[in-house]
Amino acid sequence: MNDLPDPAAAVDPVRLAADLVRCPSVTPREGGALALLERALAPAGFECRRIDRNGTCNLFARWGRKGAPRSFGFNGHTDVVPPGDEGAWSRPPFGGEIADGWLWGRGACDMKSGVAAFAAAAIDFVRATPPDGAVILAITGDEEGPAQDGTVAILDWMRDAGEAMSVCLVGEPTCPDTFGEMVKIGRRGSLVATFTAEGVQGHSAYPHRARNPLHALVTLLAELTAEPLDAGSAHFEPSTLAITTIDTGNRAMNVIPARATASINIRFNDLHSGQSLTARLQDACRAVSAATGVGITPEIHVSGESFLTPPGPFVELVAAAIEAETGIRPALSTSGGTSDARFVKDHCPVVEFGLVGQTMHQVDERAEIDQIRRLKAVYGRILRDYFA
């Protein structure tokens, strides 16, 4: 691992990102990534504290006094998904190689380069123009995993410790094709439901002597997918419902099984809540069970509610800084999957902006060197404009 830059010099986000990529921090391993960041932040005057919970490592770092009237927060994660078949990579997944204008390795795109960019921007900013307020970095090692003891643990600790962010920017990759083209101002909610149907096993030649759980599941799934959940809302695309699996484990072609399961995933907008969708699914199960005589039990997990940070001063500040640095006016979007912004939104207004995300989670994941440096410049401008 390379030594950190001279504490008196501007922080090179590419070098810091490369060092982070060399940390094998596959969830839930810390891999040295948070320790590396602490060594970079502490000499610049950041008070660093590890907020570890249930084996998950997290880092809270604050420059400025606790309880400052204005506090700008950054949120991100240093954990990464597994590299998969390392033999399929053209460069070592944890090599952090810089070649052909790219930083190569697992996490280079999602999202160690984003963390490096906002850490570098924050360090340079507080050294050059110490603000009247606080700068907070909340960095987790549990975003790609269960996400129960990561950002949630940091926010729980902040609440108990009297720490607060006035606003927060999450550094996830947000741009589909061109750097600067998109800011996330919200996210859809996510719900997973597994339906277990219990019938009566029998011979397929005598179906009247059995109660077929598959017929009941097919009926249920057909009803759930017959009509769209909605037509979208002012800031959200229409909600979606996708059947993800149907399973019986039955290898006998002349036997009606006694049990079968099916799962769906719903990505929902602000016209719904996890509670309203749960009630809807439970009602559908009861109706099909009554009609077929097959018991259907739903197991439902809501991993996040939909949320929106409405366009206003904070969103405009971020968008204007991006346009000033890139020449592109970013679209305000709520598309994509979930992120830790779904937890931060209960603490303070939150938006997301980061790199182009085309290679995240892929073999040969990489980030363009120029983009990493430009991302640091955007974050630095956002800090200057916020505290101006």
mmCIF file of C-alpha atoms in Angstrom:
data_model
loop_
_atom_site.group_PDB
_atom_site.id
_atom_site.type_symbol
_atom_site.label_atom_id
_atom_site.label_comp_id
_atom_site.label_asym_id
_atom_site.label_seq_id
_atom_site.Cartn_x
_atom_site.Cartn_y
_atom_site.Cartn_z
ATOM 1 C CA MET A 1 0.000 0.000 0.000
ATOM 2 C CA ASN A 2 1.358 3.432 -0.924
ATOM 3 C CA ASP A 3 2.216 5.962 1.746
ATOM 4 C CA LEU A 4 -0.254 8.789 2.165
ATOM 5 C CA PRO A 5 0.588 12.138 0.551
ATOM 6 C CA ASP A 6 2.435 14.909 2.410
ATOM 7 C CA PRO A 7 -0.061 16.265 5.001
ATOM 8 C CA ALA A 8 0.676 19.814 3.833
ATOM 9 C CA ALA A 9 -0.101 19.053 0.171
ATOM 10 C CA ALA A 10 -3.428 18.819 -1.597
ATOM 11 C CA VAL A 11 -4.823 15.313 -1.378
ATOM 12 C CA ASP A 12 -4.743 13.392 -4.640
ATOM 13 C CA PRO A 13 -8.112 11.578 -4.812
ATOM 14 C CA VAL A 14 -6.804 9.104 -7.382
ATOM 15 C CA ARG A 15 -3.934 7.993 -5.174
ATOM 16 C CA LEU A 16 -6.235 7.741 -2.174
ATOM 17 C CA ALA A 17 -8.811 5.788 -4.194
ATOM 18 C CA ALA A 18 -6.122 3.394 -5.440
ATOM 19 C CA ASP A 19 -4.977 2.758 -1.886
ATOM 20 C CA LEU A 20 -8.585 2.082 -0.874
ATOM 21 C CA VAL A 21 -9.062 -0.371 -3.752
ATOM 22 C CA ARG A 22 -6.025 -2.285 -2.501
ATOM 23 C CA CYS A 23 -7.877 -2.900 0.766
ATOM 24 C CA PRO A 24 -9.794 -6.208 0.326
ATOM 25 C CA SER A 25 -12.877 -4.935 2.139
ATOM 26 C CA VAL A 26 -15.469 -7.429 0.918
ATOM 27 C CA THR A 27 -18.523 -7.126 3.173
ATOM 28 C CA PRO A 28 -18.249 -7.476 6.179
ATOM 29 C CA ARG A 29 -14.428 -7.221 6.219
ATOM 30 C CA GLU A 30 -12.937 -3.801 6.952
ATOM 31 C CA GLY A 31 -9.800 -4.730 5.039
ATOM 32 C CA GLY A 32 -7.874 -1.687 6.268
ATOM 33 C CA ALA A 33 -9.982 0.822 4.328
ATOM 34 C CA LEU A 34 -11.397 2.727 7.305
ATOM 35 C CA ALA A 35 -8.032 2.744 9.054
ATOM 36 C CA LEU A 36 -6.518 4.264 5.914
ATOM 37 C CA LEU A 37 -9.135 7.013 5.839
ATOM 38 C CA GLU A 38 -8.641 7.769 9.506
ATOM 39 C CA ARG A 39 -4.909 8.218 8.896
ATOM 40 C CA ALA A 40 -5.712 10.694 6.132
ATOM 41 C CA LEU A 41 -8.387 12.638 8.030
ATOM 42 C CA ALA A 42 -6.957 12.937 11.537
ATOM 43 C CA PRO A 43 -3.908 15.085 10.604
ATOM 44 C CA ALA A 44 -6.285 17.586 8.966
ATOM 45 C CA GLY A 45 -8.109 18.091 12.257
ATOM 46 C CA PHE A 46 -10.957 15.629 11.865
ATOM 47 C CA GLU A 47 -12.056 13.985 15.087
ATOM 48 C CA CYS A 48 -12.420 10.330 14.124
ATOM 49 C CA ARG A 49 -14.401 7.686 15.926
ATOM 50 C CA ARG A 50 -15.064 4.075 14.997
ATOM 51 C CA ILE A 51 -18.741 3.179 15.328
ATOM 52 C CA ASP A 52 -18.543 -0.614 15.128
ATOM 53 C CA ARG A 53 -21.613 -2.753 15.767
ATOM 54 C CA ASN A 54 -22.151 -6.501 15.580
ATOM 55 C CA GLY A 55 -18.899 -7.061 13.734
ATOM 56 C CA THR A 56 -19.488 -4.285 11.204
ATOM 57 C CA CYS A 57 -16.886 -1.504 11.085
ATOM 58 C CA ASN A 58 -17.903 2.121 10.514
ATOM 59 C CA LEU A 59 -16.159 5.494 10.726
ATOM 60 C CA PHE A 60 -17.486 8.856 11.889
ATOM 61 C CA ALA A 61 -15.236 11.870 11.301
ATOM 62 C CA ARG A 62 -16.050 15.485 12.150
ATOM 63 C CA TRP A 63 -14.105 18.689 11.539
ATOM 64 C CA GLY A 64 -15.420 21.609 13.567
ATOM 65 C CA ARG A 65 -17.293 21.764 16.801
ATOM 66 C CA LYS A 66 -20.073 19.454 17.816
ATOM 67 C CA GLY A 67 -23.476 21.092 17.555
ATOM 68 C CA ALA A 68 -22.390 23.682 14.983
ATOM 69 C CA PRO A 69 -25.409 25.493 13.504
ATOM 70 C CA ARG A 70 -24.434 24.377 10.005
ATOM 71 C CA SER A 71 -22.959 20.969 9.291
ATOM 72 C CA PHE A 72 -22.361 19.476 5.859
ATOM 73 C CA GLY A 73 -22.251 15.685 5.742
ATOM 74 C CA PHE A 74 -20.910 13.145 3.275
ATOM 75 C CA ASN A 75 -21.973 9.510 3.381
ATOM 76 C CA GLY A 76 -20.448 6.539 1.606
ATOM 77 C CA HIS A 77 -19.212 2.987 1.946
ATOM 78 C CA THR A 78 -15.894 1.210 1.615
ATOM 79 C CA ASP A 79 -17.237 -2.343 1.568
ATOM 80 C CA VAL A 80 -17.463 -4.043 -1.818
ATOM 81 C CA VAL A 81 -19.092 -7.075 -3.384
ATOM 82 C CA PRO A 82 -16.926 -10.175 -3.978
ATOM 83 C CA PRO A 83 -14.802 -10.123 -7.146
ATOM 84 C CA GLY A 84 -16.138 -13.448 -8.397
ATOM 85 C CA ASP A 85 -13.813 -15.402 -10.677
ATOM 86 C CA GLU A 86 -10.528 -13.547 -10.275
ATOM 87 C CA GLY A 87 -9.190 -15.349 -13.335
ATOM 88 C CA ALA A 88 -11.732 -13.485 -15.460
ATOM 89 C CA TRP A 89 -10.200 -10.111 -14.508
ATOM 90 C CA SER A 90 -7.613 -8.565 -16.818
ATOM 91 C CA ARG A 91 -6.020 -6.927 -13.757
ATOM 92 C CA PRO A 92 -6.027 -8.071 -10.112
ATOM 93 C CA PRO A 93 -9.321 -7.015 -8.492
ATOM 94 C CA PHE A 94 -7.512 -5.618 -5.453
ATOM 95 C CA GLY A 95 -4.445 -4.358 -7.300
ATOM 96 C CA GLY A 96 -5.559 -0.740 -7.544
ATOM 97 C CA GLU A 97 -3.702 -0.417 -10.841
ATOM 98 C CA ILE A 98 -3.728 2.901 -12.711
ATOM 99 C CA ALA A 99 -3.469 2.267 -16.444
ATOM 100 C CA ASP A 100 -4.905 3.552 -19.712
ATOM 101 C CA GLY A 101 -6.588 6.482 -17.967
ATOM 102 C CA TRP A 102 -8.476 4.274 -15.515
ATOM 103 C CA LEU A 103 -8.255 3.083 -11.919
ATOM 104 C CA TRP A 104 -8.909 -0.664 -11.994
ATOM 105 C CA GLY A 105 -10.269 -2.870 -9.236
ATOM 106 C CA ARG A 106 -13.232 -3.915 -7.153
ATOM 107 C CA GLY A 107 -14.825 -0.840 -5.632
ATOM 108 C CA ALA A 108 -13.137 1.635 -7.985
ATOM 109 C CA CYS A 109 -16.563 2.646 -9.275
ATOM 110 C CA ASP A 110 -18.807 1.596 -6.393
ATOM 111 C CA MET A 111 -17.720 3.508 -4.448
ATOM 112 C CA LYS A 112 -14.183 3.892 -3.157
ATOM 113 C CA SER A 113 -13.400 6.606 -5.702
ATOM 114 C CA GLY A 114 -16.413 8.565 -4.467
ATOM 115 C CA VAL A 115 -15.255 8.215 -0.864
ATOM 116 C CA ALA A 116 -11.731 9.243 -1.815
ATOM 117 C CA ALA A 117 -13.060 12.255 -3.731
ATOM 118 C CA PHE A 118 -15.161 13.608 -0.880
ATOM 119 C CA ALA A 119 -12.496 12.854 1.733
ATOM 120 C CA ALA A 120 -9.886 14.674 -0.370
ATOM 121 C CA ALA A 121 -12.230 17.600 -1.007
ATOM 122 C CA ALA A 122 -13.116 17.884 2.685
ATOM 123 C CA ILE A 123 -9.474 17.811 3.817
ATOM 124 C CA ASP A 124 -8.378 20.463 1.323
ATOM 125 C CA PHE A 125 -11.414 22.624 2.103
ATOM 126 C CA VAL A 126 -10.985 22.788 5.881
ATOM 127 C CA ARG A 127 -7.262 23.477 5.505
ATOM 128 C CA ALA A 128 -7.715 26.257 2.967
ATOM 129 C CA THR A 129 -10.853 27.982 4.273
ATOM 130 C CA PRO A 130 -11.858 26.721 7.729
ATOM 131 C CA PRO A 131 -15.648 27.073 7.659
ATOM 132 C CA ASP A 132 -18.013 28.495 10.238
ATOM 133 C CA GLY A 133 -19.568 25.129 10.871
ATOM 134 C CA ALA A 134 -18.742 21.443 10.738
ATOM 135 C CA VAL A 135 -17.911 18.919 8.033
ATOM 136 C CA ILE A 136 -18.917 15.327 8.797
ATOM 137 C CA LEU A 137 -17.986 12.106 7.019
ATOM 138 C CA ALA A 138 -20.107 9.035 7.817
ATOM 139 C CA ILE A 139 -18.505 6.013 6.157
ATOM 140 C CA THR A 140 -19.797 2.471 6.537
ATOM 141 C CA GLY A 141 -18.566 -1.043 5.881
ATOM 142 C CA ASP A 142 -22.060 -2.523 5.484
ATOM 143 C CA GLU A 143 -23.793 -1.053 2.442
ATOM 144 C CA GLU A 144 -23.391 -4.019 0.120
ATOM 145 C CA GLY A 145 -24.510 -6.428 2.844
ATOM 146 C CA PRO A 146 -27.515 -6.534 5.176
ATOM 147 C CA ALA A 147 -27.178 -2.770 5.822
ATOM 148 C CA GLN A 148 -28.373 -3.211 9.408
ATOM 149 C CA ASP A 149 -25.215 -2.231 11.285
ATOM 150 C CA GLY A 150 -23.662 0.285 8.904
ATOM 151 C CA THR A 151 -25.078 3.727 8.200
ATOM 152 C CA VAL A 152 -27.972 2.860 10.532
ATOM 153 C CA ALA A 153 -25.491 2.270 13.366
ATOM 154 C CA ILE A 154 -23.727 5.569 12.665
ATOM 155 C CA LEU A 155 -27.031 7.483 12.663
ATOM 156 C CA ASP A 156 -28.155 5.751 15.863
ATOM 157 C CA TRP A 157 -24.889 6.727 17.532
ATOM 158 C CA MET A 158 -25.130 10.297 16.230
ATOM 159 C CA ARG A 159 -28.614 10.658 17.687
ATOM 160 C CA ASP A 160 -27.500 9.401 21.090
ATOM 161 C CA ALA A 161 -24.312 11.504 21.021
ATOM 162 C CA GLY A 162 -26.026 14.724 19.957
ATOM 163 C CA GLU A 163 -24.243 14.807 16.589
ATOM 164 C CA ALA A 164 -26.124 16.068 13.540
ATOM 165 C CA MET A 165 -25.768 16.814 9.841
ATOM 166 C CA SER A 166 -27.768 19.744 8.459
ATOM 167 C CA VAL A 167 -27.637 18.246 4.946
ATOM 168 C CA CYS A 168 -25.925 15.212 3.457
ATOM 169 C CA LEU A 169 -24.524 14.165 0.098
ATOM 170 C CA VAL A 170 -24.124 10.450 -0.649
ATOM 171 C CA GLY A 171 -21.292 9.738 -3.093
ATOM 172 C CA GLU A 172 -22.822 6.753 -4.916
ATOM 173 C CA PRO A 173 -22.358 6.501 -8.705
ATOM 174 C CA THR A 174 -25.379 8.334 -10.153
ATOM 175 C CA CYS A 175 -24.538 9.119 -13.771
ATOM 176 C CA PRO A 176 -25.698 6.622 -16.443
ATOM 177 C CA ASP A 177 -23.370 7.614 -19.298
ATOM 178 C CA THR A 178 -21.860 11.075 -18.860
ATOM 179 C CA PHE A 179 -20.273 12.559 -15.768
ATOM 180 C CA GLY A 180 -22.473 15.313 -14.374
ATOM 181 C CA GLU A 181 -25.728 14.280 -16.025
ATOM 182 C CA MET A 182 -27.739 13.073 -13.011
ATOM 183 C CA VAL A 183 -28.400 13.789 -9.344
ATOM 184 C CA LYS A 184 -30.549 11.472 -7.259
ATOM 185 C CA ILE A 185 -33.043 13.417 -5.160
ATOM 186 C CA GLY A 186 -34.917 10.349 -3.962
ATOM 187 C CA ARG A 187 -35.258 6.621 -4.338
ATOM 188 C CA ARG A 188 -38.042 4.137 -4.783
ATOM 189 C CA GLY A 189 -38.917 1.840 -1.925
ATOM 190 C CA SER A 190 -38.179 -1.875 -2.126
ATOM 191 C CA LEU A 191 -40.266 -4.807 -0.921
ATOM 192 C CA VAL A 192 -39.640 -8.544 -1.253
ATOM 193 C CA ALA A 193 -42.450 -11.029 -0.628
ATOM 194 C CA THR A 194 -42.242 -14.822 -0.567
ATOM 195 C CA PHE A 195 -45.492 -16.762 -0.736
ATOM 196 C CA THR A 196 -45.621 -20.300 0.619
ATOM 197 C CA ALA A 197 -48.587 -22.333 -0.608
ATOM 198 C CA GLU A 198 -49.544 -25.498 1.327
ATOM 199 C CA GLY A 199 -51.881 -27.891 -0.480
ATOM 200 C CA VAL A 200 -52.464 -31.642 -0.553
ATOM 201 C CA GLN A 201 -50.179 -33.965 -2.516
ATOM 202 C CA GLY A 202 -51.720 -36.364 -5.002
ATOM 203 C CA HIS A 203 -51.479 -38.220 -8.302
ATOM 204 C CA SER A 204 -51.683 -35.970 -11.343
ATOM 205 C CA ALA A 205 -54.172 -38.406 -12.926
ATOM 206 C CA TYR A 206 -56.564 -37.765 -10.028
ATOM 207 C CA PRO A 207 -56.278 -34.011 -9.424
ATOM 208 C CA HIS A 208 -59.653 -33.917 -7.659
ATOM 209 C CA ARG A 209 -58.075 -35.844 -4.791
ATOM 210 C CA ALA A 210 -55.353 -33.226 -4.300
ATOM 211 C CA ARG A 211 -55.209 -29.491 -3.717
ATOM 212 C CA ASN A 212 -52.618 -28.092 -6.069
ATOM 213 C CA PRO A 213 -50.503 -25.317 -4.506
ATOM 214 C CA LEU A 214 -49.091 -24.372 -7.896
ATOM 215 C CA HIS A 215 -52.531 -23.587 -9.281
ATOM 216 C CA ALA A 216 -53.133 -21.329 -6.301
ATOM 217 C CA LEU A 217 -49.791 -19.565 -6.757
ATOM 218 C CA VAL A 218 -50.388 -19.078 -10.473
ATOM 219 C CA THR A 219 -53.761 -17.538 -9.677
ATOM 220 C CA LEU A 220 -52.240 -15.244 -7.070
ATOM 221 C CA LEU A 221 -49.374 -14.128 -9.302
ATOM 222 C CA ALA A 222 -51.710 -13.536 -12.234
ATOM 223 C CA GLU A 223 -53.875 -11.279 -10.085
ATOM 224 C CA LEU A 224 -50.897 -9.360 -8.745
ATOM 225 C CA THR A 225 -49.491 -8.720 -12.214
ATOM 226 C CA ALA A 226 -52.767 -8.125 -14.067
ATOM 227 C CA GLU A 227 -52.774 -4.359 -13.564
ATOM 228 C CA PRO A 228 -49.985 -1.811 -13.051
ATOM 229 C CA LEU A 229 -49.567 -0.640 -9.477
ATOM 230 C CA ASP A 230 -49.792 2.994 -10.622
ATOM 231 C CA ALA A 231 -48.941 5.356 -13.482
ATOM 232 C CA GLY A 232 -46.153 7.183 -11.683
ATOM 233 C CA SER A 233 -46.111 10.477 -9.780
ATOM 234 C CA ALA A 234 -44.611 13.941 -10.138
ATOM 235 C CA HIS A 235 -41.037 12.843 -9.395
ATOM 236 C CA PHE A 236 -41.243 9.050 -9.757
ATOM 237 C CA GLU A 237 -41.656 6.531 -12.546
ATOM 238 C CA PRO A 238 -44.440 3.932 -12.217
ATOM 239 C CA SER A 239 -43.954 1.325 -9.508
ATOM 240 C CA THR A 240 -42.958 -2.141 -10.709
ATOM 241 C CA LEU A 241 -43.742 -5.687 -9.566
ATOM 242 C CA ALA A 242 -41.529 -8.508 -10.821
ATOM 243 C CA ILE A 243 -41.910 -12.248 -10.216
ATOM 244 C CA THR A 244 -38.410 -13.433 -9.332
ATOM 245 C CA THR A 245 -38.805 -17.154 -8.632
ATOM 246 C CA ILE A 246 -41.304 -20.032 -8.461
ATOM 247 C CA ASP A 247 -40.067 -23.206 -6.750
ATOM 248 C CA THR A 248 -41.453 -26.637 -5.916
ATOM 249 C CA GLY A 249 -38.469 -29.009 -5.832
ATOM 250 C CA ASN A 250 -40.738 -31.553 -7.493
ATOM 251 C CA ARG A 251 -38.966 -33.902 -9.935
ATOM 252 C CA ALA A 252 -41.853 -36.345 -10.339
ATOM 253 C CA MET A 253 -43.885 -35.410 -13.389
ATOM 254 C CA ASN A 254 -46.947 -37.392 -12.259
ATOM 255 C CA VAL A 255 -47.153 -36.035 -8.713
ATOM 256 C CA ILE A 256 -48.976 -32.894 -7.593
ATOM 257 C CA PRO A 257 -46.731 -31.441 -4.873
ATOM 258 C CA ALA A 258 -47.954 -30.500 -1.430
ATOM 259 C CA ARG A 259 -45.960 -27.301 -1.210
ATOM 260 C CA ALA A 260 -44.675 -24.548 -3.477
ATOM 261 C CA THR A 261 -43.203 -21.083 -3.089
ATOM 262 C CA ALA A 262 -42.923 -17.963 -5.199
ATOM 263 C CA SER A 263 -41.236 -14.605 -4.674
ATOM 264 C CA ILE A 264 -41.797 -11.126 -6.012
ATOM 265 C CA ASN A 265 -39.922 -7.833 -5.790
ATOM 266 C CA ILE A 266 -41.755 -4.503 -5.792
ATOM 267 C CA ARG A 267 -40.010 -1.164 -6.367
ATOM 268 C CA PHE A 268 -42.537 1.450 -5.330
ATOM 269 C CA ASN A 269 -42.899 5.196 -5.563
ATOM 270 C CA ASP A 270 -44.383 7.744 -3.173
ATOM 271 C CA LEU A 271 -47.954 6.697 -3.965
ATOM 272 C CA HIS A 272 -47.417 3.644 -1.757
ATOM 273 C CA SER A 273 -45.800 2.659 1.520
ATOM 274 C CA GLY A 274 -44.442 -0.637 2.732
ATOM 275 C CA GLN A 275 -47.433 -0.887 5.029
ATOM 276 C CA SER A 276 -50.034 -0.270 2.319
ATOM 277 C CA LEU A 277 -48.418 -2.782 -0.045
ATOM 278 C CA THR A 278 -48.107 -5.370 2.721
ATOM 279 C CA ALA A 279 -51.833 -5.063 3.445
ATOM 280 C CA ARG A 280 -52.595 -5.381 -0.272
ATOM 281 C CA LEU A 281 -50.547 -8.576 -0.601
ATOM 282 C CA GLN A 282 -52.042 -10.085 2.537
ATOM 283 C CA ASP A 283 -55.571 -9.396 1.271
ATOM 284 C CA ALA A 284 -54.744 -11.033 -2.071
ATOM 285 C CA CYS A 285 -53.393 -14.143 -0.329
ATOM 286 C CA ARG A 286 -56.518 -14.483 1.805
ATOM 287 C CA ALA A 287 -58.788 -14.154 -1.226
ATOM 288 C CA VAL A 288 -56.964 -16.793 -3.281
ATOM 289 C CA SER A 289 -56.749 -19.134 -0.287
ATOM 290 C CA ALA A 290 -60.503 -18.865 0.233
ATOM 291 C CA ALA A 291 -61.173 -19.569 -3.447
ATOM 292 C CA THR A 292 -58.789 -22.517 -3.834
ATOM 293 C CA GLY A 293 -58.625 -24.135 -0.404
ATOM 294 C CA VAL A 294 -54.845 -23.821 -0.475
ATOM 295 C CA GLY A 295 -53.253 -21.996 2.435
ATOM 296 C CA ILE A 296 -50.932 -19.194 1.296
ATOM 297 C CA THR A 297 -48.637 -17.543 3.821
ATOM 298 C CA PRO A 298 -46.771 -14.377 2.804
ATOM 299 C CA GLU A 299 -43.396 -13.441 4.264
ATOM 300 C CA ILE A 300 -42.795 -9.776 3.507
ATOM 301 C CA HIS A 301 -39.671 -7.671 4.006
ATOM 302 C CA VAL A 302 -39.515 -3.938 3.283
ATOM 303 C CA SER A 303 -35.874 -2.895 2.888
ATOM 304 C CA GLY A 304 -36.635 0.777 2.396
ATOM 305 C CA GLU A 305 -39.465 3.256 1.895
ATOM 306 C CA SER A 306 -39.592 5.636 -1.029
ATOM 307 C CA PHE A 307 -38.412 9.158 -0.262
ATOM 308 C CA LEU A 308 -37.894 12.499 -1.956
ATOM 309 C CA THR A 309 -35.782 15.538 -1.208
ATOM 310 C CA PRO A 310 -37.913 18.147 -3.000
ATOM 311 C CA PRO A 311 -36.184 20.597 -5.335
ATOM 312 C CA GLY A 312 -35.175 23.626 -3.276
ATOM 313 C CA PRO A 313 -32.081 25.495 -2.040
ATOM 314 C CA PHE A 314 -29.992 22.418 -1.190
ATOM 315 C CA VAL A 315 -30.788 20.551 -4.404
ATOM 316 C CA GLU A 316 -30.175 23.727 -6.416
ATOM 317 C CA LEU A 317 -26.811 24.313 -4.706
ATOM 318 C CA VAL A 318 -25.646 20.815 -5.651
ATOM 319 C CA ALA A 319 -26.976 21.050 -9.212
ATOM 320 C CA ALA A 320 -25.401 24.478 -9.738
ATOM 321 C CA ALA A 321 -22.000 23.264 -8.527
ATOM 322 C CA ILE A 322 -22.138 20.296 -10.893
ATOM 323 C CA GLU A 323 -23.070 22.557 -13.809
ATOM 324 C CA ALA A 324 -20.276 25.000 -12.934
ATOM 325 C CA GLU A 325 -17.655 22.229 -12.938
ATOM 326 C CA THR A 326 -18.943 20.101 -15.845
ATOM 327 C CA GLY A 327 -20.957 22.449 -18.051
ATOM 328 C CA ILE A 328 -23.900 20.041 -17.740
ATOM 329 C CA ARG A 329 -27.178 20.785 -15.979
ATOM 330 C CA PRO A 330 -27.925 17.524 -14.162
ATOM 331 C CA ALA A 331 -31.303 15.826 -14.347
ATOM 332 C CA LEU A 332 -33.024 15.331 -11.000
ATOM 333 C CA SER A 333 -33.846 11.627 -10.772
ATOM 334 C CA THR A 334 -35.331 9.034 -8.438
ATOM 335 C CA SER A 335 -34.442 6.028 -10.620
ATOM 336 C CA GLY A 336 -32.338 3.019 -9.729
ATOM 337 C CA GLY A 337 -32.165 0.734 -6.737
ATOM 338 C CA THR A 338 -31.767 1.476 -3.062
ATOM 339 C CA SER A 339 -28.858 3.150 -1.296
ATOM 340 C CA ASP A 340 -28.014 4.250 2.229
ATOM 341 C CA ALA A 341 -29.720 7.554 1.448
ATOM 342 C CA ARG A 342 -32.897 5.720 2.484
ATOM 343 C CA PHE A 343 -31.586 5.835 6.061
ATOM 344 C CA VAL A 344 -30.064 9.309 5.953
ATOM 345 C CA LYS A 345 -33.368 10.858 4.792
ATOM 346 C CA ASP A 346 -34.779 10.341 8.311
ATOM 347 C CA HIS A 347 -31.892 12.424 9.709
ATOM 348 C CA CYS A 348 -31.608 15.346 7.267
ATOM 349 C CA PRO A 349 -32.177 16.332 3.609
ATOM 350 C CA VAL A 350 -30.070 14.103 1.366
ATOM 351 C CA VAL A 351 -29.087 13.918 -2.298
ATOM 352 C CA GLU A 352 -26.708 11.641 -4.199
ATOM 353 C CA PHE A 353 -24.086 12.465 -6.796
ATOM 354 C CA GLY A 354 -21.091 10.528 -8.031
ATOM 355 C CA LEU A 355 -19.324 8.897 -10.950
ATOM 356 C CA VAL A 356 -20.651 7.190 -14.053
ATOM 357 C CA GLY A 357 -21.694 3.766 -12.784
ATOM 358 C CA GLN A 358 -21.382 1.558 -15.850
ATOM 359 C CA THR A 359 -18.817 -0.889 -14.426
ATOM 360 C CA MET A 360 -20.000 -1.255 -10.830
ATOM 361 C CA HIS A 361 -20.112 -4.876 -9.621
ATOM 362 C CA GLN A 362 -18.704 -6.072 -12.961
ATOM 363 C CA VAL A 363 -15.530 -7.968 -13.801
ATOM 364 C CA ASP A 364 -12.834 -5.364 -14.535
ATOM 365 C CA GLU A 365 -14.640 -2.704 -12.518
ATOM 366 C CA ARG A 366 -12.898 0.625 -13.064
ATOM 367 C CA ALA A 367 -13.220 4.397 -12.749
ATOM 368 C CA GLU A 368 -11.924 7.019 -15.134
ATOM 369 C CA ILE A 369 -9.035 8.984 -13.614
ATOM 370 C CA ASP A 370 -10.273 12.297 -14.988
ATOM 371 C CA GLN A 371 -13.725 11.704 -13.503
ATOM 372 C CA ILE A 372 -12.299 11.044 -10.022
ATOM 373 C CA ARG A 373 -10.438 14.357 -10.106
ATOM 374 C CA ARG A 374 -13.482 16.199 -11.458
ATOM 375 C CA LEU A 375 -15.645 14.635 -8.769
ATOM 376 C CA LYS A 376 -13.316 16.015 -6.103
ATOM 377 C CA ALA A 377 -13.633 19.439 -7.748
ATOM 378 C CA VAL A 378 -17.448 19.224 -7.674
ATOM 379 C CA TYR A 379 -17.461 18.239 -3.999
ATOM 380 C CA GLY A 380 -15.028 21.028 -3.172
ATOM 381 C CA ARG A 381 -17.218 23.607 -4.915
ATOM 382 C CA ILE A 382 -20.291 22.310 -3.103
ATOM 383 C CA LEU A 383 -18.528 22.795 0.243
ATOM 384 C CA ARG A 384 -17.368 26.298 -0.647
ATOM 385 C CA ASP A 385 -20.816 27.326 -1.877
ATOM 386 C CA TYR A 386 -22.586 25.818 1.132
ATOM 387 C CA PHE A 387 -20.449 27.657 3.667
ATOM 388 C CA ALA A 388 -20.098 30.890 1.644
#
